[in-house]
């Protein structure tokens, strides 16, 4: 190493040595460290000034690097009590403020200190974790080339240091994962900071110590998504005109600047976000974090780790998302993971939900699980129709078996799981009726059981959401399915009975995979998503021409190879899709505006995104 | 290796009532929480456990949540290094100022330069850092070496040790064992040589007739006596 130190070096008059070797330097630094313990603080204070120059004095980078390297070789002389100020001044340095030479020297010191004694491990790990995020002054530079370069330099070094420390101190990852979760920024932290922190967590998950800390990272991220999700109340989304109630998320109702050719997609997005999430920055944070997670899932798929990562996500989902009160967005992480590997992840997700529905202890969990299952089966474009048919059959069997074992009359509270199951069945069939009935075996199974279930004295048609019941009966009629037709149309989204079975949580109106209203995330979800407008159009054609034969139906759907929903007959670009984002969302809803419930045209829309009633909020 | 000990502990594990249906799993979960942590009551770090349930009865604690205590006997393997103990581990880093070791795959140890005996000299050979013994150049310490070192202190919080290579019986285990084998072989050879010499002495040519020997000895004695008498 050996270097020349000049007399004019800041605050280093005593260190005037024409040229010193590495060993001389080590001796000098060790002497300074030992002399302060013996009561002579002069040289030690000079060392301190090198690390932490007085205000207005620029640090001498060469001297700083040299001293850090010398200190790295002298860590055995450091005493946590006597050299507290020196250790603190080094560990408080932010790598974001220095060039690569200082960064490297800092990391070398960090490794030496962390591995020299157990008492320094936590301090060094904390220093590294604190460097996950830049100082506030650096935030504005993050989008500039210089900032991006510095970010890469810092993050690479921090992670390689963490990996190296884990190699030398095998138990350090245990402490690291606890530290990272404890220091995770709260939901009100600025978006760039929370994003970069989560980016670091995901890098750890896919890094060399991912096997040790990855699970904790993913769970913590999911928890954060849920924190942000529940912080976005429906009221916030609808704050512009609360009187419009639950249906304002129908984008078609907005004054969408469709005719303004000068506005590009980003501006549309910003405009939309500002309109709906103005004052609620958490929605934007959540959107960005979900996109970050999606991108990570793509990387996992490429590296063949998706199955392993999905296992953790699924566990986290069962513990947090499924239990959260009407989670709105966080569940799309699971949806996207399933879309990347429908055969494996897609099946595991559905299996888990159906198992939860059948065997959970609490009715609310079962209702929530079946709501997820129904919404997933209805909306996942990537699921083969045979796969959906399998679960529809299972739901049919479960409902049929329930009817067989239960007597009595309508009792929404006592049989809430049954009504939830029936509603789920009808909901899935509303979306997949044509495809289902195209398979003769499934058609015969549905025909055999559905009538018994719907005509049972428990009267699911009277209790389930009228909007779904009406749509189901209408489609059944179109597709010549034999179902009771004596239910009186109520023209209502919900009834007292449906509210009763939904309970205080209003799980009767819970459709977890309704269109994702986050614009950045929508880019990932859209290609894998079944919008009601796609389904609706095909039935509308049938409505117009009720004489359509079953053979015609079969032409439209491709059994066993995923749903093949007619999409206006032509391939569409993403931009076109984006332009019609609002229109499509409006078409898929049977949900009427609060102010216009009475005007609802029976059976013309499916629920898009429903809100709990104000009482349950 | 020193620092490992097996013990039998009578434990009382309190479980939440929700675990009543699956007591064994819950007990295993509780015991797992002891792993890789220093436990003062047990005076060591629990590395393995093997519970043995002697009764299916449990004591119920009165309270809002009626926890129940399950008695069991557990066979535990503990790790508790004390100063001066000799431990073995794999060298993971060699530097001029320190040697870093991992013991049993989980506990880290560092030997600072002042704790490395002067016999070892730091060198860089073929781009790799290594400590070579001055007295025997075959005695080397590099990354991947299994090293025996003496414990100086043990941080129970992070399970980190400071070690020493001052004692002569520390260093590269492979070399130490080779040396031990050689010295053992040498001592056996010595013994054999000794035995051989004894056998050679017993060969017929070397044997002195018993009577004659006795006579000669008596003679010597006699002569001594006679000498003393003479004197």
mmCIF file of C-alpha atoms in Angstrom, chain A residues 384-578:
data_model
loop_
_atom_site.group_PDB
_atom_site.id
_atom_site.type_symbol
_atom_site.label_atom_id
_atom_site.label_comp_id
_atom_site.label_asym_id
_atom_site.label_seq_id
_atom_site.Cartn_x
_atom_site.Cartn_y
_atom_site.Cartn_z
ATOM 1 C CA UNK A 384 -56.877 -24.376 -18.696
ATOM 2 C CA UNK A 385 -60.616 -24.900 -18.828
ATOM 3 C CA UNK A 386 -60.198 -28.496 -17.665
ATOM 4 C CA UNK A 387 -58.548 -27.132 -14.566
ATOM 5 C CA UNK A 388 -61.418 -24.735 -13.865
ATOM 6 C CA UNK A 389 -63.888 -27.530 -14.554
ATOM 7 C CA UNK A 390 -62.178 -29.690 -11.950
ATOM 8 C CA UNK A 391 -62.777 -27.117 -9.232
ATOM 9 C CA UNK A 392 -66.287 -26.343 -10.413
ATOM 10 C CA UNK A 393 -67.002 -30.060 -10.041
ATOM 11 C CA UNK A 394 -65.469 -30.075 -6.577
ATOM 12 C CA UNK A 395 -67.578 -27.082 -5.569
ATOM 13 C CA UNK A 396 -70.659 -28.766 -7.002
ATOM 14 C CA UNK A 397 -69.954 -31.925 -5.050
ATOM 15 C CA UNK A 398 -69.346 -30.010 -1.863
ATOM 16 C CA UNK A 399 -72.576 -28.008 -2.189
ATOM 17 C CA UNK A 400 -74.490 -31.123 -3.183
ATOM 18 C CA UNK A 401 -73.139 -33.056 -0.234
ATOM 19 C CA UNK A 402 -74.004 -30.147 2.084
ATOM 20 C CA UNK A 403 -77.580 -30.120 0.769
ATOM 21 C CA UNK A 404 -77.819 -33.845 1.296
ATOM 22 C CA UNK A 405 -76.721 -33.600 4.921
ATOM 23 C CA UNK A 406 -78.616 -30.466 5.887
ATOM 24 C CA UNK A 407 -82.293 -29.832 6.200
ATOM 25 C CA UNK A 408 -84.260 -26.813 7.336
ATOM 26 C CA UNK A 409 -85.075 -23.609 5.587
ATOM 27 C CA UNK A 410 -83.367 -20.344 4.754
ATOM 28 C CA UNK A 411 -80.908 -19.374 7.440
ATOM 29 C CA UNK A 412 -78.170 -17.103 6.135
ATOM 30 C CA UNK A 413 -76.216 -16.960 9.373
ATOM 31 C CA UNK A 414 -76.219 -20.676 10.153
ATOM 32 C CA UNK A 415 -75.248 -21.816 6.648
ATOM 33 C CA UNK A 416 -72.990 -18.990 5.559
ATOM 34 C CA UNK A 417 -70.313 -21.350 4.162
ATOM 35 C CA UNK A 418 -72.939 -23.058 2.019
ATOM 36 C CA UNK A 419 -74.227 -19.803 0.607
ATOM 37 C CA UNK A 420 -70.645 -18.650 0.022
ATOM 38 C CA UNK A 421 -69.963 -21.911 -1.818
ATOM 39 C CA UNK A 422 -73.092 -21.557 -3.964
ATOM 40 C CA UNK A 423 -72.333 -17.948 -4.756
ATOM 41 C CA UNK A 424 -68.768 -18.901 -5.710
ATOM 42 C CA UNK A 425 -70.095 -21.599 -7.990
ATOM 43 C CA UNK A 426 -72.500 -19.244 -9.723
ATOM 44 C CA UNK A 427 -69.865 -16.543 -10.011
ATOM 45 C CA UNK A 428 -67.387 -18.865 -11.722
ATOM 46 C CA UNK A 429 -70.115 -20.147 -14.026
ATOM 47 C CA UNK A 430 -71.081 -16.603 -14.974
ATOM 48 C CA UNK A 431 -67.570 -16.192 -16.368
ATOM 49 C CA UNK A 432 -66.979 -19.711 -17.613
ATOM 50 C CA UNK A 433 -70.455 -21.026 -18.376
ATOM 51 C CA UNK A 434 -69.953 -21.409 -22.087
ATOM 52 C CA UNK A 435 -66.595 -23.150 -21.757
ATOM 53 C CA UNK A 436 -67.868 -25.443 -19.029
ATOM 54 C CA UNK A 437 -70.931 -26.516 -20.920
ATOM 55 C CA UNK A 438 -68.867 -27.211 -23.991
ATOM 56 C CA UNK A 439 -67.438 -30.223 -22.204
ATOM 57 C CA UNK A 440 -70.180 -32.871 -22.299
ATOM 58 C CA UNK A 441 -69.089 -34.559 -19.092
ATOM 59 C CA UNK A 442 -69.091 -31.295 -17.167
ATOM 60 C CA UNK A 443 -72.407 -30.282 -18.694
ATOM 61 C CA UNK A 444 -73.992 -33.491 -17.495
ATOM 62 C CA UNK A 445 -72.462 -33.085 -14.018
ATOM 63 C CA UNK A 446 -73.646 -29.512 -13.729
ATOM 64 C CA UNK A 447 -77.105 -30.374 -15.016
ATOM 65 C CA UNK A 448 -77.314 -33.255 -12.570
ATOM 66 C CA UNK A 449 -76.391 -31.336 -9.421
ATOM 67 C CA UNK A 450 -77.149 -27.676 -9.949
ATOM 68 C CA UNK A 451 -80.901 -27.999 -9.897
ATOM 69 C CA UNK A 452 -80.875 -30.018 -6.654
ATOM 70 C CA UNK A 453 -78.655 -27.436 -5.029
ATOM 71 C CA UNK A 454 -80.610 -24.421 -6.218
ATOM 72 C CA UNK A 455 -83.999 -25.955 -5.412
ATOM 73 C CA UNK A 456 -82.933 -27.062 -1.928
ATOM 74 C CA UNK A 457 -84.996 -25.604 0.951
ATOM 75 C CA UNK A 458 -81.932 -23.601 1.992
ATOM 76 C CA UNK A 459 -82.739 -21.559 -1.141
ATOM 77 C CA UNK A 460 -79.341 -20.254 -2.192
ATOM 78 C CA UNK A 461 -80.970 -18.267 -4.995
ATOM 79 C CA UNK A 462 -82.835 -16.218 -2.432
ATOM 80 C CA UNK A 463 -79.798 -15.600 -0.245
ATOM 81 C CA UNK A 464 -76.834 -15.098 -2.578
ATOM 82 C CA UNK A 465 -76.170 -11.676 -4.087
ATOM 83 C CA UNK A 466 -79.143 -10.911 -6.333
ATOM 84 C CA UNK A 467 -76.858 -9.407 -8.950
ATOM 85 C CA UNK A 468 -74.931 -12.654 -9.346
ATOM 86 C CA UNK A 469 -78.054 -14.787 -9.165
ATOM 87 C CA UNK A 470 -79.758 -12.812 -11.885
ATOM 88 C CA UNK A 471 -76.767 -12.898 -14.159
ATOM 89 C CA UNK A 472 -76.342 -16.603 -13.566
ATOM 90 C CA UNK A 473 -79.992 -17.359 -14.333
ATOM 91 C CA UNK A 474 -79.884 -15.249 -17.443
ATOM 92 C CA UNK A 475 -76.793 -17.006 -18.735
ATOM 93 C CA UNK A 476 -78.245 -20.388 -17.792
ATOM 94 C CA UNK A 477 -81.234 -19.550 -19.899
ATOM 95 C CA UNK A 478 -79.032 -18.505 -22.795
ATOM 96 C CA UNK A 479 -77.042 -21.714 -22.588
ATOM 97 C CA UNK A 480 -80.159 -23.873 -22.058
ATOM 98 C CA UNK A 481 -79.177 -25.034 -18.617
ATOM 99 C CA UNK A 482 -82.081 -26.306 -16.580
ATOM 100 C CA UNK A 483 -82.291 -24.086 -13.514
ATOM 101 C CA UNK A 484 -85.211 -22.685 -11.500
ATOM 102 C CA UNK A 485 -86.610 -19.601 -13.173
ATOM 103 C CA UNK A 486 -89.172 -18.594 -10.579
ATOM 104 C CA UNK A 487 -86.878 -16.244 -8.669
ATOM 105 C CA UNK A 488 -88.283 -12.764 -8.623
ATOM 106 C CA UNK A 489 -85.888 -10.221 -9.993
ATOM 107 C CA UNK A 490 -85.077 -7.744 -7.264
ATOM 108 C CA UNK A 491 -83.098 -5.255 -9.348
ATOM 109 C CA UNK A 492 -80.781 -4.986 -6.374
ATOM 110 C CA UNK A 493 -77.093 -5.481 -5.975
ATOM 111 C CA UNK A 494 -77.571 -6.969 -2.555
ATOM 112 C CA UNK A 495 -80.412 -8.015 -0.358
ATOM 113 C CA UNK A 496 -80.951 -8.256 3.370
ATOM 114 C CA UNK A 497 -80.403 -11.988 3.146
ATOM 115 C CA UNK A 498 -77.118 -11.658 1.301
ATOM 116 C CA UNK A 499 -75.969 -9.095 3.827
ATOM 117 C CA UNK A 500 -76.905 -11.528 6.564
ATOM 118 C CA UNK A 501 -74.846 -14.368 5.156
ATOM 119 C CA UNK A 502 -71.960 -12.029 4.347
ATOM 120 C CA UNK A 503 -71.833 -11.076 7.991
ATOM 121 C CA UNK A 504 -70.251 -8.009 9.444
ATOM 122 C CA UNK A 505 -67.269 -8.442 7.146
ATOM 123 C CA UNK A 506 -69.577 -8.430 4.111
ATOM 124 C CA UNK A 507 -67.805 -11.410 2.601
ATOM 125 C CA UNK A 508 -70.789 -11.795 0.279
ATOM 126 C CA UNK A 509 -69.481 -8.831 -1.695
ATOM 127 C CA UNK A 510 -65.838 -9.854 -1.670
ATOM 128 C CA UNK A 511 -64.326 -10.473 -5.114
ATOM 129 C CA UNK A 512 -60.590 -10.343 -4.480
ATOM 130 C CA UNK A 513 -59.449 -10.559 -8.081
ATOM 131 C CA UNK A 514 -61.637 -7.871 -9.478
ATOM 132 C CA UNK A 515 -59.692 -5.714 -11.919
ATOM 133 C CA UNK A 516 -56.566 -4.298 -10.376
ATOM 134 C CA UNK A 517 -56.983 -0.552 -10.193
ATOM 135 C CA UNK A 518 -53.262 0.138 -9.960
ATOM 136 C CA UNK A 519 -52.040 1.391 -13.298
ATOM 137 C CA UNK A 520 -48.419 0.225 -13.229
ATOM 138 C CA UNK A 521 -49.386 -3.231 -12.009
ATOM 139 C CA UNK A 522 -52.139 -3.446 -14.601
ATOM 140 C CA UNK A 523 -49.485 -3.817 -17.307
ATOM 141 C CA UNK A 524 -48.528 -7.181 -15.823
ATOM 142 C CA UNK A 525 -52.014 -8.361 -14.929
ATOM 143 C CA UNK A 526 -53.896 -7.344 -18.086
ATOM 144 C CA UNK A 527 -52.582 -10.048 -20.451
ATOM 145 C CA UNK A 528 -53.552 -12.734 -17.956
ATOM 146 C CA UNK A 529 -56.889 -11.349 -16.931
ATOM 147 C CA UNK A 530 -60.437 -12.131 -17.965
ATOM 148 C CA UNK A 531 -62.450 -8.934 -18.111
ATOM 149 C CA UNK A 532 -66.187 -9.175 -17.966
ATOM 150 C CA UNK A 533 -66.486 -7.308 -21.240
ATOM 151 C CA UNK A 534 -64.716 -10.191 -22.979
ATOM 152 C CA UNK A 535 -67.165 -12.713 -21.581
ATOM 153 C CA UNK A 536 -70.144 -10.446 -21.838
ATOM 154 C CA UNK A 537 -69.697 -9.857 -25.554
ATOM 155 C CA UNK A 538 -69.947 -13.539 -26.366
ATOM 156 C CA UNK A 539 -73.157 -13.921 -24.349
ATOM 157 C CA UNK A 540 -74.587 -10.759 -25.839
ATOM 158 C CA UNK A 541 -74.204 -12.332 -29.258
ATOM 159 C CA UNK A 542 -76.132 -15.324 -27.969
ATOM 160 C CA UNK A 543 -78.710 -13.058 -26.452
ATOM 161 C CA UNK A 544 -79.238 -11.500 -29.833
ATOM 162 C CA UNK A 545 -79.512 -14.893 -31.449
ATOM 163 C CA UNK A 546 -80.906 -17.376 -28.992
ATOM 164 C CA UNK A 547 -80.976 -20.040 -31.670
ATOM 165 C CA UNK A 548 -77.215 -20.507 -31.498
ATOM 166 C CA UNK A 549 -76.402 -24.148 -31.221
ATOM 167 C CA UNK A 550 -74.010 -25.882 -28.876
ATOM 168 C CA UNK A 551 -71.727 -26.575 -31.803
ATOM 169 C CA UNK A 552 -71.318 -22.851 -32.232
ATOM 170 C CA UNK A 553 -70.422 -22.522 -28.585
ATOM 171 C CA UNK A 554 -67.715 -25.105 -28.886
ATOM 172 C CA UNK A 555 -66.132 -23.161 -31.680
ATOM 173 C CA UNK A 556 -65.682 -20.216 -29.422
ATOM 174 C CA UNK A 557 -64.061 -21.988 -26.530
ATOM 175 C CA UNK A 558 -61.149 -24.365 -26.604
ATOM 176 C CA UNK A 559 -61.583 -26.905 -23.872
ATOM 177 C CA UNK A 560 -58.429 -27.960 -22.099
ATOM 178 C CA UNK A 561 -56.220 -25.288 -23.599
ATOM 179 C CA UNK A 562 -57.062 -22.295 -21.529
ATOM 180 C CA UNK A 563 -59.940 -19.965 -22.025
ATOM 181 C CA UNK A 564 -60.150 -18.562 -25.496
ATOM 182 C CA UNK A 565 -62.267 -15.534 -25.103
ATOM 183 C CA UNK A 566 -63.286 -13.703 -28.233
ATOM 184 C CA UNK A 567 -61.626 -10.344 -28.124
ATOM 185 C CA UNK A 568 -63.421 -8.355 -30.751
ATOM 186 C CA UNK A 569 -62.034 -10.715 -33.272
ATOM 187 C CA UNK A 570 -58.637 -9.108 -33.642
ATOM 188 C CA UNK A 571 -55.303 -9.006 -31.895
ATOM 189 C CA UNK A 572 -54.976 -5.855 -29.860
ATOM 190 C CA UNK A 573 -51.954 -3.931 -28.851
ATOM 191 C CA UNK A 574 -51.228 -3.042 -25.294
ATOM 192 C CA UNK A 575 -51.746 0.648 -26.041
ATOM 193 C CA UNK A 576 -55.154 -0.073 -27.441
ATOM 194 C CA UNK A 577 -55.935 -2.026 -24.347
ATOM 195 C CA UNK A 578 -54.740 0.778 -22.174
#
